[in-house]
Structures are given as structure tokens and as C-alpha cells.
Short mmCIF file of C-alpha atoms and ligand atoms in Angstrom, two decimals:
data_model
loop_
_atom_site.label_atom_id
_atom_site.label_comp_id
_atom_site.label_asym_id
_atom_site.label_seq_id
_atom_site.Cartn_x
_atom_site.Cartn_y
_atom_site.Cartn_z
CA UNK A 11 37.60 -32.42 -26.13
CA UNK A 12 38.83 -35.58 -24.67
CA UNK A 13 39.03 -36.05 -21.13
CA UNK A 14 42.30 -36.54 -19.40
CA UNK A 15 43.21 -40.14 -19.17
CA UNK A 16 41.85 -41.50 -15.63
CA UNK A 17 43.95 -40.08 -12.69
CA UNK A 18 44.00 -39.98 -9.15
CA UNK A 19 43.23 -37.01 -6.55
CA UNK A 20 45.60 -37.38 -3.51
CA UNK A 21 43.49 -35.89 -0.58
CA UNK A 22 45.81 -36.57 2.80
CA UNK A 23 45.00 -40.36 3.35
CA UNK A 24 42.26 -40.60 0.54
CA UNK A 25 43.23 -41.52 -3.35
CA UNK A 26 39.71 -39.78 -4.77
CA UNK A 27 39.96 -41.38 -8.55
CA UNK A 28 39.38 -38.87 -11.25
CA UNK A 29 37.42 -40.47 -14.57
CA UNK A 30 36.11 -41.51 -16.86
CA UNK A 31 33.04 -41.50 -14.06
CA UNK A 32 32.16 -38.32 -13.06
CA UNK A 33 32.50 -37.39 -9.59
CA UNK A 34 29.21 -35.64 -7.83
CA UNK A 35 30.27 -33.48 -5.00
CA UNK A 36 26.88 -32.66 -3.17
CA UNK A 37 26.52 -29.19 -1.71
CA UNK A 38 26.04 -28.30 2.12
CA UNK A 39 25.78 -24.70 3.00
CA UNK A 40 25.99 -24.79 6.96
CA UNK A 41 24.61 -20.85 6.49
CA UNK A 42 21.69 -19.12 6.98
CA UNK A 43 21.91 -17.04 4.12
CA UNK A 44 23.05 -19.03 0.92
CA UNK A 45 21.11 -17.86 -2.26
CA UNK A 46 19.14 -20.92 -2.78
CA UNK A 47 19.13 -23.36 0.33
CA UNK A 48 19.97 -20.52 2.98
CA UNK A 49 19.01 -22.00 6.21
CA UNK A 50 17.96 -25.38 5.13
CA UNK A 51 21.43 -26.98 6.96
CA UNK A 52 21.79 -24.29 9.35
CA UNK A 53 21.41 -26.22 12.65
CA UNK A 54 23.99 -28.89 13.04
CA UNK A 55 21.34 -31.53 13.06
CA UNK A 56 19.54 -30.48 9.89
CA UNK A 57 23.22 -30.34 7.86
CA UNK A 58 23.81 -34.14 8.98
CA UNK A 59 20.51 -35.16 7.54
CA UNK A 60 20.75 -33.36 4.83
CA UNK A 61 24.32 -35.01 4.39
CA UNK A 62 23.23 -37.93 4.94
CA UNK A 63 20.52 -37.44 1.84
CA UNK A 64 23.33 -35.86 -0.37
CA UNK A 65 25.13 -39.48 0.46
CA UNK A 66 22.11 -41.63 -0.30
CA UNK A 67 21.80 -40.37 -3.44
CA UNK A 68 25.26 -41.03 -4.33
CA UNK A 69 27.69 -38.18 -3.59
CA UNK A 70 31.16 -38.95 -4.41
CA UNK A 71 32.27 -35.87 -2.23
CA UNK A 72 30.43 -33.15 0.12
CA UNK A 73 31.86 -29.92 0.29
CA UNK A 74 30.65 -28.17 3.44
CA UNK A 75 30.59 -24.19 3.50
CA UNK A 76 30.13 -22.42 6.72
CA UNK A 77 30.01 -18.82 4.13
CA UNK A 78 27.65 -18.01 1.75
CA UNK A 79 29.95 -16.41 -0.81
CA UNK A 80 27.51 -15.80 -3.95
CA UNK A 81 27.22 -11.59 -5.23
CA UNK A 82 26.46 -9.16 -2.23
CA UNK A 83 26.90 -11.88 0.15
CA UNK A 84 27.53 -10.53 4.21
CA UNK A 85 31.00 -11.73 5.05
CA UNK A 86 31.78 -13.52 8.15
CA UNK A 87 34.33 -13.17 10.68
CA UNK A 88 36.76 -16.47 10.89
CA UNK A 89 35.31 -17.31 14.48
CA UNK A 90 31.66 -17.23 13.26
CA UNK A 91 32.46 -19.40 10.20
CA UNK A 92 34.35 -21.79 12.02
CA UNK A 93 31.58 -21.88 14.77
CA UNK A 94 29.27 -23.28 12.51
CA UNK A 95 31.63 -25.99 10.67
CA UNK A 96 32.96 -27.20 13.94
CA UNK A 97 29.96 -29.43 14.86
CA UNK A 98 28.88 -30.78 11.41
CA UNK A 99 32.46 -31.35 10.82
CA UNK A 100 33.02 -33.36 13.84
CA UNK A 101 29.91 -35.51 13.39
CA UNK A 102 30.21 -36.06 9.34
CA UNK A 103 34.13 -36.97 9.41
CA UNK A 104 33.02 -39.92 12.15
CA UNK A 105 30.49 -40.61 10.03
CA UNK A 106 30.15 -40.25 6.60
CA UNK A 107 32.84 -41.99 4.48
CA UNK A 108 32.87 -40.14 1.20
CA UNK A 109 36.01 -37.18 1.48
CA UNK A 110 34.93 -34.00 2.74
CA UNK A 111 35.49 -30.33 1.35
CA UNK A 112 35.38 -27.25 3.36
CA UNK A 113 34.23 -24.01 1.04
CA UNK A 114 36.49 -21.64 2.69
CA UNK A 115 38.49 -18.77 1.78
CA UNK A 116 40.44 -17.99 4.79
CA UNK A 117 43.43 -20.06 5.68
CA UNK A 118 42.87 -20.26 9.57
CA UNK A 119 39.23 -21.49 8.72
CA UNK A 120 41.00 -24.10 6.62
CA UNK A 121 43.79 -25.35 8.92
CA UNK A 122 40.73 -25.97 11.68
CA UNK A 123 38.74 -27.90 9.03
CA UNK A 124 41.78 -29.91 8.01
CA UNK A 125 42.49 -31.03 11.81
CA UNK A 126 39.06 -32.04 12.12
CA UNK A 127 39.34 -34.09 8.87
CA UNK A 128 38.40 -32.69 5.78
CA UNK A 129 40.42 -33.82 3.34
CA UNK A 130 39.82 -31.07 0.48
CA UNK A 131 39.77 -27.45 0.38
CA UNK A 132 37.58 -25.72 -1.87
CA UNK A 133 39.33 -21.73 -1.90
CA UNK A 134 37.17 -19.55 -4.16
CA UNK A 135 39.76 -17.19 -4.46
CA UNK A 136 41.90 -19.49 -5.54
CA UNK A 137 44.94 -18.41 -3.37
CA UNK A 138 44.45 -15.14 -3.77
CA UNK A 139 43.07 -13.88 -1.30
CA UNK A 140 44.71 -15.62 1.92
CA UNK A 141 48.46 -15.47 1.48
CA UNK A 142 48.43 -18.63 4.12
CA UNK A 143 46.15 -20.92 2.04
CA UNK A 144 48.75 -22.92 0.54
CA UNK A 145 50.94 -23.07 2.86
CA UNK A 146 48.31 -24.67 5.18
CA UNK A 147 47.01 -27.25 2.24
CA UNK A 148 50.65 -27.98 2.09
CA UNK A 149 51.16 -28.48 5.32
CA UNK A 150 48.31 -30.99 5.93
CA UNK A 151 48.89 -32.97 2.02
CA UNK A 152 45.50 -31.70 1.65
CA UNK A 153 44.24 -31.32 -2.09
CA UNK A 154 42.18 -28.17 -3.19
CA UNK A 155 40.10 -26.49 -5.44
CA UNK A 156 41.24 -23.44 -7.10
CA UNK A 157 38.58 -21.46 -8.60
CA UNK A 158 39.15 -18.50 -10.79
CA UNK A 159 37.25 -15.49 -9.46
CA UNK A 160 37.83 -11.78 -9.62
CA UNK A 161 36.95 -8.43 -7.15
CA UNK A 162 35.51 -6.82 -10.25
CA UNK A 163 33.94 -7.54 -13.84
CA UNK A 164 34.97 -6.43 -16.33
CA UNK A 165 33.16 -6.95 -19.66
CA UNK A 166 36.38 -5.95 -22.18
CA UNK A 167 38.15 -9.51 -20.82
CA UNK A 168 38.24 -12.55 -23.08
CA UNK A 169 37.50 -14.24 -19.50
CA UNK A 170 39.25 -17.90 -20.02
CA UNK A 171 42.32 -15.84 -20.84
CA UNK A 172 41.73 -14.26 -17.93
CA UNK A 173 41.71 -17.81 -16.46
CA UNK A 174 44.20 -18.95 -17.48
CA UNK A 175 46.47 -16.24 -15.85
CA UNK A 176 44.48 -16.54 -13.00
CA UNK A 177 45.78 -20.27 -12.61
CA UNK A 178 48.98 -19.46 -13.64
CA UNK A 179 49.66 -17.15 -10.35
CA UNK A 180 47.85 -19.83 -8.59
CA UNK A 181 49.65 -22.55 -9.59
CA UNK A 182 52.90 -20.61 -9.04
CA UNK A 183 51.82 -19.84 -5.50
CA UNK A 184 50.80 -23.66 -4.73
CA UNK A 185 54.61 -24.70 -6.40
CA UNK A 186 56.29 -22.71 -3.66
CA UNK A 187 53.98 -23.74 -1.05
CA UNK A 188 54.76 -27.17 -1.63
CA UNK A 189 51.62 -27.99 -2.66
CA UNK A 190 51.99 -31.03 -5.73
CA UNK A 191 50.30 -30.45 -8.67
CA UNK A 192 48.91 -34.04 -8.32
CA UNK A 193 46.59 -32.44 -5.36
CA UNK A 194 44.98 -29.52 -7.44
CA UNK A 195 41.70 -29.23 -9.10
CA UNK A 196 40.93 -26.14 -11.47
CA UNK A 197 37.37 -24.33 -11.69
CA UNK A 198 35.95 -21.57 -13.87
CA UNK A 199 34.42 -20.00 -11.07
CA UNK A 200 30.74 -19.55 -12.87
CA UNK A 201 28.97 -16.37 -11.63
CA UNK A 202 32.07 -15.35 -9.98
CA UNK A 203 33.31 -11.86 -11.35
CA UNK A 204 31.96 -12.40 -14.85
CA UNK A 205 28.93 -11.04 -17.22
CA UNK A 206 26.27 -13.24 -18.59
CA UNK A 207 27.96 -13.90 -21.45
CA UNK A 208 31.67 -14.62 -19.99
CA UNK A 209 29.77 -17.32 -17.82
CA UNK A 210 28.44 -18.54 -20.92
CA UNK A 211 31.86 -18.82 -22.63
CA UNK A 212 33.19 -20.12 -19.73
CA UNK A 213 31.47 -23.23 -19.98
CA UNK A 214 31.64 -23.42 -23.71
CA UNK A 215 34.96 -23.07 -23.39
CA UNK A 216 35.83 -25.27 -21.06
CA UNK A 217 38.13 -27.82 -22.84
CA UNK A 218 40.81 -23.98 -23.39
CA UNK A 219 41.88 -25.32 -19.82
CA UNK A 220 42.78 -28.33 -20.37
CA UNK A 221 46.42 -27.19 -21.73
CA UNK A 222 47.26 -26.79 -17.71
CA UNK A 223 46.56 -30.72 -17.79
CA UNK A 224 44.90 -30.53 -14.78
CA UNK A 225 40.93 -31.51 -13.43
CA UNK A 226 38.39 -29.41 -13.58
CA UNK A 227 35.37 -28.47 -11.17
CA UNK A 228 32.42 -27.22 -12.47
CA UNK A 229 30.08 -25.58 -10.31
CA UNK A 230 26.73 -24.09 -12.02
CA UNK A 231 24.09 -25.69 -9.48
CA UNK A 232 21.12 -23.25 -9.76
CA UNK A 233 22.82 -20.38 -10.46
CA UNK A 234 21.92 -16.94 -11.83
CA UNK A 235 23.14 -17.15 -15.27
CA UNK A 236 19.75 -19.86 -15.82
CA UNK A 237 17.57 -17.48 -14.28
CA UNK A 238 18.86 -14.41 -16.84
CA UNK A 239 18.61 -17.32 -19.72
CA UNK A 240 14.94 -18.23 -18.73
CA UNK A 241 13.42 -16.48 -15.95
CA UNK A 242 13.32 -18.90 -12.65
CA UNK A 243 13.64 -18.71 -9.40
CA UNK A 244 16.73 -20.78 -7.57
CA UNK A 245 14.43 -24.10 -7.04
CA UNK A 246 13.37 -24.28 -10.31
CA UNK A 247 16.89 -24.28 -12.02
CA UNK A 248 17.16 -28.07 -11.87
CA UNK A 249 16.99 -28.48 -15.55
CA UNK A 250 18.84 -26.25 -16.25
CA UNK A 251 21.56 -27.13 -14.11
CA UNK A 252 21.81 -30.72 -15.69
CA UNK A 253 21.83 -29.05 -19.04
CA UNK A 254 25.07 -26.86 -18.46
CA UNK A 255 26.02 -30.44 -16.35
CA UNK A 256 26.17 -32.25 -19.28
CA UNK A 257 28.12 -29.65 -21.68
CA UNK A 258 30.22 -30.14 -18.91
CA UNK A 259 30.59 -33.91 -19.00
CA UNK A 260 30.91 -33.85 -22.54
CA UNK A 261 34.14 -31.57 -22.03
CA UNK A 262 35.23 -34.45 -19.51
CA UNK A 263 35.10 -32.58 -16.30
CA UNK A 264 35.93 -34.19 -13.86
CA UNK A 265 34.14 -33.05 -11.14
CA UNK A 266 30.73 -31.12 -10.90
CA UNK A 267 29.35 -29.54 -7.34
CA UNK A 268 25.86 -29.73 -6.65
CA UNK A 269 22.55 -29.15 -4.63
CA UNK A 270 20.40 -32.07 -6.52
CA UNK A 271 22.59 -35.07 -6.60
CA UNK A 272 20.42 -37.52 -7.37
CA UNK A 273 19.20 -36.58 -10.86
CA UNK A 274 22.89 -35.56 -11.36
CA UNK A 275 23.94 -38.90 -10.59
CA UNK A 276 21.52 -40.12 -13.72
CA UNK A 277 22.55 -37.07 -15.92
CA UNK A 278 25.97 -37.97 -15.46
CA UNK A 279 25.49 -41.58 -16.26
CA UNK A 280 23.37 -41.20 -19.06
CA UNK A 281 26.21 -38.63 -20.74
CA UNK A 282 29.33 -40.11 -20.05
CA UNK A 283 28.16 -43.43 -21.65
CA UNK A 284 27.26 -41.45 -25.11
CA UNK A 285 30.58 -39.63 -24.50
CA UNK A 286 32.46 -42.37 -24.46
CA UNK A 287 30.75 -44.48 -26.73
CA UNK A 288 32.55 -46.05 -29.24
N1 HH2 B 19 29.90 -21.73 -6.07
C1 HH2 B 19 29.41 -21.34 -4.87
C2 HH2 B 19 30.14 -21.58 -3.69
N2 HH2 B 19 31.31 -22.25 -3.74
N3 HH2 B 19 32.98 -23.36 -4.97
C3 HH2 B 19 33.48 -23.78 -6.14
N4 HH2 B 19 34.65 -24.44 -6.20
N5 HH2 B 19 32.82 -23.56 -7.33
C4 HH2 B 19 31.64 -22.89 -7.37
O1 HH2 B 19 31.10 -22.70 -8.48
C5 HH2 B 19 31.09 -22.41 -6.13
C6 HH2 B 19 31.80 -22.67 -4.93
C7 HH2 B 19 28.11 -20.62 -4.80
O2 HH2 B 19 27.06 -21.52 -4.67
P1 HH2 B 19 26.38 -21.99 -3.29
O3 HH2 B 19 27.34 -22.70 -2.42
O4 HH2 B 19 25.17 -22.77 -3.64
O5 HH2 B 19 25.86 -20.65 -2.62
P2 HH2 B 19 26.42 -19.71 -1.49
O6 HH2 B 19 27.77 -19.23 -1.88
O7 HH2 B 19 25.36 -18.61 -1.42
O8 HH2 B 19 26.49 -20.50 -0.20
#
């Protein structure tokens, strides 16, 4: 597949460009409980050095999460979420001058993050599951990430089908929102609401979703579906990761979220120069 000719990513003041380089959003779970670095940002002043890492290395984007969100997660009420975005929020918008994402589902979480300067929201329901999202990404010309993900599996469902409906609602919802095309990013939502093997196909099939013409997010970073191809535990899924990374880049993703951005910053390198060799 070829990736989309370069574009930009209007995110309220920011113009984030989209290829042929690979953007590296580094991941910073401000939660005790996320399935592989649960606790390590949890206190305000351990998610601004960690941020401050993720930015060394060469993070093109954070995207902050105040919810863990992977299978059997505990959900969160709005007030506790937002209590633990508020401070590393404050501190990494003064500071930190890559554009910031808030992983958030719930709309009121997302209007808060937005006044105190994110710039991106990253909705893993992908509008469907806060009625308000898009009105509030609208309302702040925020850009966001809608990820495909579903209450249930089921294993009968050619899933990037099921995607591409998915998106379709989505996109629908954003249009009367107001939100501009120009400000969404698509994502297959791996390990949401899918067997082994429609994770699998999802990334296989990645280039199927380029006929909405729009960017896509990739998000694989340690998870489950490399454990259940060879047995590891979280931390060791670093090869792995860059391995499903680069079948990414070699689709022409444009964006792909992370816990290890440094050797993701090589990876993608390394693979978009053979891509795009001549
Ligand atoms: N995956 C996770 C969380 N948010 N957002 C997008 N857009 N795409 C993803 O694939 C995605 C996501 C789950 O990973 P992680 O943040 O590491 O864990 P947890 O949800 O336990 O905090």
C-alpha cells in the first residue's frame, strides 16, 4: 500500500505534519493499574519524568491517560480520572512542547483536558460511547483519534468490515458535530473487542482502510496478542512490538503509540527509508 501523500493534522493552534516520517506518540498512563506500566507515572512527579524521557527519546506526541482501559480493566468515575490528569496536565502543557493527547472516553474528561491544553483527543470508543465527544472536540478545533472498538467479540465478523462501519457511524457523528475531517485520525483498535486472529488481520489488513483516505494510528505497544504468539510477559514484548511496528510502517501509518520510544524512533527510521526507497 502506498501511504497517503504527506498531510497535515490540525490540532487547535498546532499543524502536527502527517508523513512520509512516522510520528511516535509515547505512552503515559497517569494510573495505577495499566497492564504493563501500572503505577510507574502514577504520582504527578514520576509522569513528568517519565515525560520528559518519552521526549528525550524523540516523541513526536504524548498521549496522557488518566484510565487504564485494556480487558477487565476497573472503570473510573469522571472526577477520579480527571483528578489525576489535572496536575500532569498543567505542568507538561507549560512545559513540554510536543502536542499532547488525553486517552479519554468521556466527554467532560475531555472538555477539562482541552482547557488545560491538550490539543488531541484519543476516544477509544470512537464516539460511541459519549454522545458529547464530538461536540466538545468541535467545540475546542481539537483533532482526535477514533479507534474502532466493540462491547463484545464476536469471532463470526470479518473484523475490518466491521471497521469500516464502525468509522462510518463515527465519521457521520464527527460531520454533524462539526468536527472537519482534516482533524481525524483512524485506529484499528488492536486487542480491543477482537480474537487473536481478528487482531492479526487487523494489522495485515491495514492498507483496507485507507479507502476512508484518512490517517491511521496504530497502537500494538506490548500487547496481548505477542504474548498468545510467543509466550512473554508485558516487558518483554519489545520485539515484538517493533515487529508489528514495522508491518505497520510499511502500510504507511501514520502514526504509532508507544511505551519504548526510543528503539521505535530507530525502527521507524530504518523502515520508512526501505519503504520508500526508490
Ligand atoms: N491502547 C490502549 C489504550 N489506549 N488508544 C488508542 N488510540 N489505541 C490503542 O491501541 C490504545 C489506546 C491500551 O494500552 P495502554 O495504554 O498501554 O494500557 P492501559 O489501557 O491498561 O492503560
Amino acid at each position: 500500500m502506498a501511504p497517503l501523500p504527506p498531510r497535515t493534522l490540525q490540532a487547535r493552534d498546532r499543524a502536527i505534519p502527517l508523513g512520509p516520517r512516522t510520528l511516535v506518540m509515547g505512552i503515559l498512563n497517569v494510573t495505577p493499574d495499566s497492564f504493563s506500566d501500572g503505577g510507574r507515572s502514577a504520582r504527578p512527579d514520576d509522569a513528568l519524568i517519565n515525560a520528559r524521557r518519552l521526549v528525550a527519546e524523540g516523541a513526536d506526541l504524548l498521549d496522557v491517560g488518566g484510565e487504564s482501559t485494556r480487558p477487565g480493566h476497573t472503570p473510573v468515575p469522571a472526577e477520579q480520572e480527571w483528578a489525576r490528569l489535572a496536575p500532569v496536565l498543567a505542568a507538561l502543557t507549560a512545559e513540554v512542547s510536543v502536542p499532547i493527547s488525553v486517552d479519554t472516553y468521556k466527554a467532560e474528561v475531555a472538555d477539562k483536558a482541552l482547557k488545560a491544553g491538550a490539543h488531541i483527543v484519543n476516544d477509544v470508543w470512537g464516539f460511541a460511547h459519549d454522545p458529547d465527544m464530538a461536540r466538545v472536540v468541535a467545540a475546542h478545533d481539537a483533532a482526535a483519534v477514533v479507534m474502532h472498538n466493540r462491547a463484545e467479540v464476536d469471532e463470526t465478523l470479518d473484523i475490518v468490515q466491521d471497521m469500516l462501519a464502525f468509522f462510518e457511524i463515527a465519521l457521520e457523528k464527527a460531520e454533524r458535530a462539526g468536527v472537519k475531517r482534516e482533524r481525524i485520525v483512524l485506529d484499528p483498535g488492536i486487542g480491543f473487542g477482537k480474537t487473536f486472529p481478528q487482531n492479526l488481520a487487523a494489522i495485515r489488513r491495514l492498507d483496507e482502510l485507507r479507502v476512508l483516505g484518512l490517517p491511521i494510528l496504530l497502537g500494538t505497544s506490548r500487547k496481548s496478542l505477542i504474548g498468545k504468539v510467543i509466550e512473554t510477559t508485558p516487558a518483554e514484548r519489545l520485539p515484538g512490538t517493533i515487529a508489528s511496528n514495522v508491518i505497520g510502517i510499511m502500510a504507511g501509518v501514520e502514526i504509532i503509540r508507544v511505551h519504548d520510544v526510543a528503539a521505535h524512533v530507530q525502527a521507524a527510521r530504518v523502515a520508512e527509508a526501505i519503504r520508500d526507497a526508490s
